[in-house]
Short mmCIF file of C-alpha atoms in Angstrom, two decimals:
data_model
loop_
_atom_site.label_atom_id
_atom_site.label_comp_id
_atom_site.label_asym_id
_atom_site.label_seq_id
_atom_site.Cartn_x
_atom_site.Cartn_y
_atom_site.Cartn_z
CA UNK O 1 17.42 1.41 12.72
CA UNK O 2 17.41 -1.44 15.12
CA UNK O 3 20.26 -2.64 13.10
CA UNK O 4 21.89 -1.08 10.19
CA UNK O 5 23.45 -2.84 8.59
CA UNK O 6 23.14 -2.89 -0.01
CA UNK O 7 24.19 -3.30 -4.37
CA UNK O 8 27.29 -2.04 -6.04
CA UNK O 9 27.34 1.70 -6.74
CA UNK O 10 28.36 3.41 -9.93
CA UNK O 11 31.76 5.04 -10.14
CA UNK O 12 31.57 8.76 -9.47
CA UNK O 13 33.26 11.27 -11.70
CA UNK O 14 32.39 13.19 -14.82
CA UNK O 15 30.59 11.88 -17.87
CA UNK O 16 32.59 9.25 -19.71
CA UNK O 17 34.69 10.58 -22.57
CA UNK O 18 34.73 8.58 -25.76
CA UNK O 19 32.97 5.27 -26.41
CA UNK O 20 32.55 2.83 -23.52
CA UNK O 21 35.02 -0.02 -23.54
CA UNK O 22 33.45 -3.39 -24.38
CA UNK O 23 32.97 -5.71 -21.39
CA UNK O 24 35.84 -8.11 -20.87
CA UNK O 25 35.81 -11.39 -18.95
CA UNK O 26 38.63 -13.80 -18.35
CA UNK O 27 37.74 -17.37 -19.14
CA UNK O 28 34.60 -18.82 -20.72
CA UNK O 29 31.17 -18.13 -19.21
CA UNK O 30 29.97 -20.77 -16.77
CA UNK O 31 26.36 -21.87 -17.41
CA UNK O 32 24.10 -21.65 -14.37
CA UNK O 33 20.97 -23.56 -13.45
CA UNK O 34 18.70 -20.92 -14.93
CA UNK O 35 20.45 -21.01 -18.29
CA UNK O 36 22.39 -17.78 -17.84
CA UNK O 37 26.15 -17.48 -17.74
CA UNK O 38 28.52 -16.16 -15.13
CA UNK O 39 31.99 -14.78 -15.65
CA UNK O 40 34.11 -16.66 -13.07
CA UNK O 41 37.03 -14.27 -13.14
CA UNK O 42 35.46 -11.00 -14.21
CA UNK O 43 37.68 -7.94 -13.77
CA UNK O 44 36.91 -5.62 -10.86
CA UNK O 45 36.59 -2.50 -13.01
CA UNK O 46 32.97 -1.72 -13.86
CA UNK O 47 31.89 -2.06 -17.47
CA UNK O 48 29.11 -0.49 -19.49
CA UNK O 49 27.85 2.82 -18.07
CA UNK O 50 30.47 3.09 -15.31
CA UNK O 51 33.70 5.06 -15.77
CA UNK O 52 36.88 3.00 -16.14
CA UNK O 53 38.42 4.59 -13.03
CA UNK O 54 37.09 5.74 -9.68
CA UNK O 55 35.32 9.11 -10.19
CA UNK O 56 36.68 10.62 -6.98
CA UNK O 57 34.91 13.94 -7.36
CA UNK O 58 31.53 12.23 -7.51
CA UNK O 59 32.45 9.87 -4.66
CA UNK O 60 33.42 12.82 -2.48
CA UNK O 61 30.21 14.68 -3.30
CA UNK O 62 28.14 11.56 -2.64
CA UNK O 63 29.70 10.94 0.79
CA UNK O 64 29.50 14.59 1.86
CA UNK O 65 25.87 14.98 0.77
CA UNK O 66 24.73 11.70 2.33
CA UNK O 67 26.43 12.41 5.68
CA UNK O 68 25.45 16.09 5.80
CA UNK O 69 21.81 15.26 5.13
CA UNK O 70 21.91 12.54 7.79
CA UNK O 71 23.07 15.07 10.40
CA UNK O 72 20.45 17.56 9.21
CA UNK O 73 17.64 15.01 9.49
CA UNK O 74 18.82 13.92 12.97
CA UNK O 75 19.13 17.51 14.23
CA UNK O 76 15.68 17.54 15.94
CA UNK O 77 16.83 14.68 18.18
CA UNK O 78 20.04 16.50 19.10
CA UNK O 79 18.13 19.69 19.89
CA UNK O 80 15.39 17.82 21.75
CA UNK O 81 15.17 14.71 23.92
CA UNK O 82 17.55 12.48 21.99
CA UNK O 83 16.36 8.92 21.49
CA UNK O 84 13.56 9.52 24.02
CA UNK O 85 11.91 11.82 21.51
CA UNK O 86 8.67 10.55 19.91
CA UNK O 87 10.24 11.56 16.59
CA UNK O 88 13.02 8.95 16.81
CA UNK O 89 11.44 6.34 14.54
CA UNK O 90 10.39 8.95 11.98
CA UNK O 91 13.89 10.48 12.00
CA UNK O 92 15.55 7.08 11.60
CA UNK O 93 13.39 6.19 8.60
CA UNK O 94 13.85 9.62 6.99
CA UNK O 95 17.60 9.36 7.52
CA UNK O 96 17.65 6.06 5.61
CA UNK O 97 16.67 7.96 2.46
CA UNK O 98 19.54 10.43 2.56
CA UNK O 99 21.89 8.13 0.57
CA UNK O 100 19.22 7.98 -2.15
CA UNK O 101 19.14 11.78 -2.20
CA UNK O 102 22.93 11.79 -2.60
CA UNK O 103 22.60 9.37 -5.54
CA UNK O 104 20.17 11.79 -7.19
CA UNK O 105 22.74 14.58 -6.83
CA UNK O 106 25.67 12.70 -8.36
CA UNK O 107 23.67 11.11 -11.16
CA UNK O 108 21.75 14.23 -12.20
CA UNK O 109 24.26 17.00 -11.43
CA UNK O 110 27.55 15.17 -12.06
CA UNK O 111 26.12 12.61 -14.50
CA UNK O 112 27.79 9.57 -12.92
CA UNK O 113 26.79 7.31 -14.46
CA UNK O 114 25.72 9.28 -17.50
CA UNK O 115 23.47 6.63 -19.07
CA UNK O 116 21.62 3.38 -18.36
CA UNK O 117 21.31 4.48 -14.76
CA UNK O 118 18.73 1.97 -13.60
CA UNK O 119 20.87 -0.87 -14.95
CA UNK O 120 24.02 0.63 -13.45
CA UNK O 121 22.37 0.86 -10.02
CA UNK O 122 21.06 -2.70 -10.28
CA UNK O 123 17.44 -1.57 -10.09
CA UNK O 124 16.36 -2.77 -13.53
CA UNK O 125 16.04 -5.02 -15.49
CA UNK O 126 15.31 -7.94 -13.17
CA UNK O 127 16.23 -10.65 -15.68
CA UNK O 128 17.06 -13.40 -15.43
CA UNK O 129 14.11 -13.58 -13.06
CA UNK O 130 15.07 -16.97 -11.65
CA UNK O 131 18.49 -15.78 -10.51
CA UNK O 132 17.13 -12.57 -9.02
CA UNK O 133 14.36 -14.34 -7.08
CA UNK O 134 16.79 -17.00 -5.89
CA UNK O 135 19.14 -14.41 -4.40
CA UNK O 136 16.20 -12.50 -2.90
CA UNK O 137 15.08 -15.70 -1.14
CA UNK O 138 18.63 -16.23 0.10
CA UNK O 139 18.74 -12.64 1.35
CA UNK O 140 15.62 -13.22 3.47
CA UNK O 141 16.86 -16.44 5.07
CA UNK O 142 20.58 -15.61 5.32
CA UNK O 143 20.48 -12.73 7.83
CA UNK O 144 17.99 -14.62 10.01
CA UNK O 145 20.27 -17.66 10.14
CA UNK O 146 23.39 -15.54 10.78
CA UNK O 147 21.80 -13.52 13.60
CA UNK O 148 20.42 -16.73 15.14
CA UNK O 149 23.92 -18.25 14.96
CA UNK O 150 25.37 -15.14 16.60
CA UNK O 151 22.82 -15.43 19.43
CA UNK O 152 23.49 -19.13 20.00
CA UNK O 153 27.27 -18.70 19.88
CA UNK O 154 27.00 -15.84 22.38
CA UNK O 155 24.96 -18.07 24.69
CA UNK O 156 27.43 -20.94 24.34
CA UNK O 157 30.30 -18.60 25.24
CA UNK O 158 28.44 -17.37 28.32
CA UNK O 159 28.19 -13.82 26.99
CA UNK O 160 24.42 -13.83 27.35
CA UNK O 161 22.05 -16.02 29.33
CA UNK O 162 19.40 -17.49 27.07
CA UNK O 163 16.03 -18.95 28.06
CA UNK O 164 14.77 -21.02 25.16
CA UNK O 165 12.08 -22.78 27.20
CA UNK O 166 10.05 -20.23 29.14
CA UNK O 167 11.41 -17.08 27.44
CA UNK O 168 11.48 -15.39 30.83
CA UNK O 169 13.15 -12.20 29.60
CA UNK O 170 10.48 -11.56 26.99
CA UNK O 171 7.78 -12.46 29.53
CA UNK O 172 9.20 -9.89 31.94
CA UNK O 173 9.08 -7.20 29.24
CA UNK O 174 5.44 -8.04 28.51
CA UNK O 175 4.50 -7.97 32.19
CA UNK O 176 6.04 -4.53 32.58
CA UNK O 177 3.96 -3.30 29.65
CA UNK O 178 0.68 -4.79 30.90
CA UNK O 179 -1.90 -2.43 32.40
CA UNK O 180 -2.99 -3.17 35.99
CA UNK O 181 -5.10 -6.31 36.06
CA UNK O 182 -4.02 -7.34 32.55
CA UNK O 183 -3.64 -11.01 31.71
CA UNK O 184 -0.47 -12.19 29.99
CA UNK O 185 -1.15 -14.40 26.93
CA UNK O 186 0.88 -17.62 26.52
CA UNK O 187 4.44 -16.39 26.07
CA UNK O 188 5.47 -19.33 23.90
CA UNK O 189 2.75 -18.52 21.39
CA UNK O 190 3.78 -14.86 21.30
CA UNK O 191 7.43 -15.79 20.72
CA UNK O 192 6.42 -18.15 17.91
CA UNK O 193 4.36 -15.36 16.36
CA UNK O 194 7.33 -13.02 16.57
CA UNK O 195 9.63 -15.53 14.89
CA UNK O 196 7.17 -16.39 12.12
CA UNK O 197 6.63 -12.69 11.35
CA UNK O 198 10.34 -11.99 10.78
CA UNK O 199 10.25 -12.76 7.01
CA UNK O 200 7.24 -10.47 6.64
CA UNK O 201 9.10 -7.82 8.62
CA UNK O 202 12.04 -8.24 6.26
CA UNK O 203 9.89 -7.29 3.28
CA UNK O 204 8.23 -4.39 5.11
CA UNK O 205 11.60 -3.04 6.26
CA UNK O 206 12.92 -3.30 2.71
CA UNK O 207 10.90 -0.21 1.77
CA UNK O 208 13.09 1.97 4.00
CA UNK O 209 16.21 -0.12 3.32
CA UNK O 210 15.91 0.74 -0.37
CA UNK O 211 16.82 4.33 0.46
CA UNK O 212 20.15 3.21 1.91
CA UNK O 213 20.96 0.37 -0.44
CA UNK O 214 20.56 2.36 -3.63
CA UNK O 215 23.36 4.51 -2.22
CA UNK O 216 25.73 2.04 -0.58
CA UNK O 217 25.45 -1.03 -2.82
CA UNK O 218 23.70 0.57 -5.78
CA UNK O 219 26.02 3.51 -6.36
CA UNK O 220 29.05 3.65 -4.04
CA UNK O 221 30.19 0.03 -4.28
CA UNK O 222 30.29 -0.09 -8.12
CA UNK O 223 31.89 3.35 -8.21
CA UNK O 224 34.76 2.04 -6.08
CA UNK O 225 35.20 -1.27 -7.93
CA UNK O 226 38.18 -0.03 -10.00
CA UNK O 227 40.08 -0.18 -6.69
CA UNK O 228 39.45 -3.94 -6.58
CA UNK O 229 36.66 -6.01 -5.04
CA UNK O 230 38.02 -6.12 -1.49
CA UNK O 231 38.97 -2.42 -1.24
CA UNK O 232 35.56 -1.46 -2.66
CA UNK O 233 33.71 -3.65 -0.16
CA UNK O 234 35.75 -2.44 2.81
CA UNK O 235 35.73 1.27 1.97
CA UNK O 236 32.00 1.31 1.27
CA UNK O 237 31.43 -0.50 4.59
CA UNK O 238 33.46 2.11 6.49
CA UNK O 239 31.50 4.95 4.88
CA UNK O 240 28.25 3.16 5.70
CA UNK O 241 29.25 2.86 9.35
CA UNK O 242 30.37 6.49 9.67
CA UNK O 243 27.11 7.67 8.12
CA UNK O 244 25.25 6.26 11.15
CA UNK O 245 27.12 8.60 13.54
CA UNK O 246 24.23 11.06 14.19
CA UNK O 247 22.18 8.27 15.80
CA UNK O 248 25.02 6.15 17.20
CA UNK O 249 26.40 9.11 19.20
CA UNK O 250 22.98 9.42 20.82
CA UNK O 251 23.27 5.82 22.05
CA UNK O 252 21.49 4.03 19.20
CA UNK O 253 22.20 0.29 18.79
CA UNK O 254 24.98 0.01 21.40
CA UNK O 255 24.14 2.46 24.19
CA UNK O 256 27.54 4.11 23.77
CA UNK O 257 27.62 7.83 23.12
CA UNK O 258 31.31 8.24 22.26
CA UNK O 259 33.69 7.19 19.52
CA UNK O 260 33.47 3.59 20.78
CA UNK O 261 29.92 3.34 19.48
CA UNK O 262 30.94 4.71 16.08
CA UNK O 263 33.85 2.25 15.83
CA UNK O 264 31.53 -0.62 16.73
CA UNK O 265 29.10 0.49 14.04
CA UNK O 266 31.90 0.69 11.47
CA UNK O 267 32.98 -2.84 12.38
CA UNK O 268 29.43 -4.17 12.05
CA UNK O 269 28.82 -2.36 8.78
CA UNK O 270 32.07 -3.57 7.25
CA UNK O 271 31.23 -7.16 8.21
CA UNK O 272 27.65 -7.04 6.95
CA UNK O 273 28.65 -4.83 4.03
CA UNK O 274 30.80 -7.61 2.58
CA UNK O 275 27.85 -10.01 2.68
CA UNK O 276 25.35 -7.50 1.27
CA UNK O 277 27.93 -6.40 -1.30
CA UNK O 278 28.41 -10.02 -2.37
CA UNK O 279 24.65 -10.35 -2.87
CA UNK O 280 24.72 -7.26 -5.07
CA UNK O 281 27.77 -8.22 -7.13
CA UNK O 282 26.99 -11.92 -7.48
CA UNK O 283 23.36 -11.41 -8.47
CA UNK O 284 23.90 -8.31 -10.60
CA UNK O 285 20.82 -6.83 -8.92
CA UNK O 286 20.28 -4.36 -6.09
CA UNK O 287 17.19 -6.11 -4.75
CA UNK O 288 18.84 -9.00 -2.86
CA UNK O 289 20.89 -6.44 -0.89
CA UNK O 290 17.76 -4.37 -0.21
CA UNK O 291 15.83 -7.35 1.14
CA UNK O 292 18.88 -8.60 3.05
CA UNK O 293 19.18 -5.21 4.76
CA UNK O 294 15.47 -5.34 5.58
CA UNK O 295 15.84 -8.86 7.02
CA UNK O 296 18.76 -7.77 9.18
CA UNK O 297 16.71 -4.95 10.66
CA UNK O 298 13.74 -7.28 11.18
CA UNK O 299 15.74 -9.87 13.14
CA UNK O 300 17.87 -7.36 15.04
CA UNK O 301 16.09 -7.86 18.37
CA UNK O 302 16.34 -11.66 18.43
CA UNK O 303 18.79 -11.83 21.32
CA UNK O 304 16.45 -9.68 23.45
CA UNK O 305 13.56 -12.01 22.62
CA UNK O 306 15.48 -15.10 23.73
CA UNK O 307 17.42 -13.76 26.74
CA UNK O 308 16.62 -14.80 30.29
CA UNK O 309 14.95 -12.54 32.82
CA UNK O 310 17.41 -10.35 34.69
CA UNK O 311 20.03 -10.56 31.97
CA UNK O 312 20.92 -7.35 30.14
CA UNK O 313 22.59 -8.35 26.84
CA UNK O 314 25.38 -6.05 25.74
CA UNK O 315 24.44 -5.40 22.12
CA UNK O 316 27.99 -4.27 21.38
CA UNK O 317 29.04 -7.86 22.03
CA UNK O 318 26.08 -10.15 21.31
CA UNK O 319 23.88 -8.01 19.06
CA UNK O 320 23.58 -8.48 15.29
CA UNK O 321 26.23 -5.80 14.75
CA UNK O 322 28.30 -6.74 17.78
CA UNK O 323 31.70 -8.36 18.08
CA UNK O 324 30.45 -11.96 18.08
CA UNK O 325 28.62 -11.33 14.79
CA UNK O 326 31.91 -10.21 13.25
CA UNK O 327 33.34 -13.65 13.90
CA UNK O 328 30.28 -15.45 12.54
CA UNK O 329 30.31 -13.30 9.42
CA UNK O 330 34.07 -13.79 9.00
CA UNK O 331 33.47 -17.54 8.65
CA UNK O 332 30.84 -16.96 5.97
CA UNK O 333 33.01 -14.45 4.11
CA UNK O 334 35.95 -16.84 4.32
CA UNK O 335 33.89 -19.55 2.62
CA UNK O 336 32.79 -17.10 -0.09
CA UNK O 337 36.39 -16.04 -0.67
CA UNK O 338 37.82 -19.58 -0.78
CA UNK O 339 35.14 -20.71 -3.22
CA UNK O 340 35.74 -17.71 -5.50
CA UNK O 341 32.26 -16.31 -4.98
CA UNK O 342 33.45 -12.81 -4.15
CA UNK O 343 35.01 -12.31 -7.58
CA UNK O 344 32.38 -14.07 -9.68
CA UNK O 345 30.00 -11.83 -11.60
CA UNK O 346 27.00 -12.47 -13.83
CA UNK O 347 27.71 -11.89 -17.51
CA UNK O 348 26.51 -8.47 -18.65
CA UNK O 349 23.09 -8.24 -20.26
CA UNK O 350 23.22 -8.35 -24.04
CA UNK O 351 20.38 -5.86 -24.45
CA UNK O 352 20.66 -3.23 -21.71
CA UNK O 353 17.85 -0.83 -21.05
CA UNK O 354 18.78 2.83 -21.49
CA UNK O 355 17.46 5.09 -18.75
#
């Protein structure tokens, strides 16, 4: 993961006893542009296939399985050459699917949720299509804009030296990689190509991001919603950050191999987790969070692309998960909170699909 920074999870626990309570919303539905309705003050507790309370047994099993599998998958790096191993990329991608494996355990073995699982995880159905596609488009553009803002703010604060004219830092990287006698293509054209390809990279990276998001935002976030929106977002973000420990302690993302790196990752995941969680809760679909996660990973190296030659950006400060990004994301989250977006939910589907 260049950056790791997905949809609300189902509440863990045992199978629901008795009939499911009917969905309740405070206030009349608010019509949206696509003709659907939102519940402006929907309660935090999940409705439909989710238990009324937090299924703590299932949550515990989910977290233990996801983290244990992550350490197991990363073991070859710990026993070998660390991040210098040629297996690093393969291990990172495989590790991203361990939360999905944990979801399989809690849904099949503990039956949480016990029914309508695809709907509960936000995977299906995709209707209303207009709303889903609109949030997916936002999830592609949003992380790119936020990481670009983080880079520019870092440059304005003097935390990184940027070269937005000759891109000398990127040129130096290319020169180092050239074989003897090689000719360097126009750097400006290469930078433009890199920037234009970011949205495509977001979609490609979404394939691996799905493995994480179905766990963090698909299962864990909804499972914790009986605690309240904010506690669910924050706790799921902390778990997400801790889960990265096998790679972070090898120096991944921040170059810090002690608890400092883990704490930085937790901070970044909590900050981005609120945004990705909002995409999941507000859209009612997992896919905007999946694509948003993919976009974040695709744009993660932007500050390295735009830095000046001789400057070594500290990713713990100016990177997409670094301290400056926390401030940028705090502004966005503040706007969402003040405008009531964090508590607004789409009205439940009238004809759910049973899976």
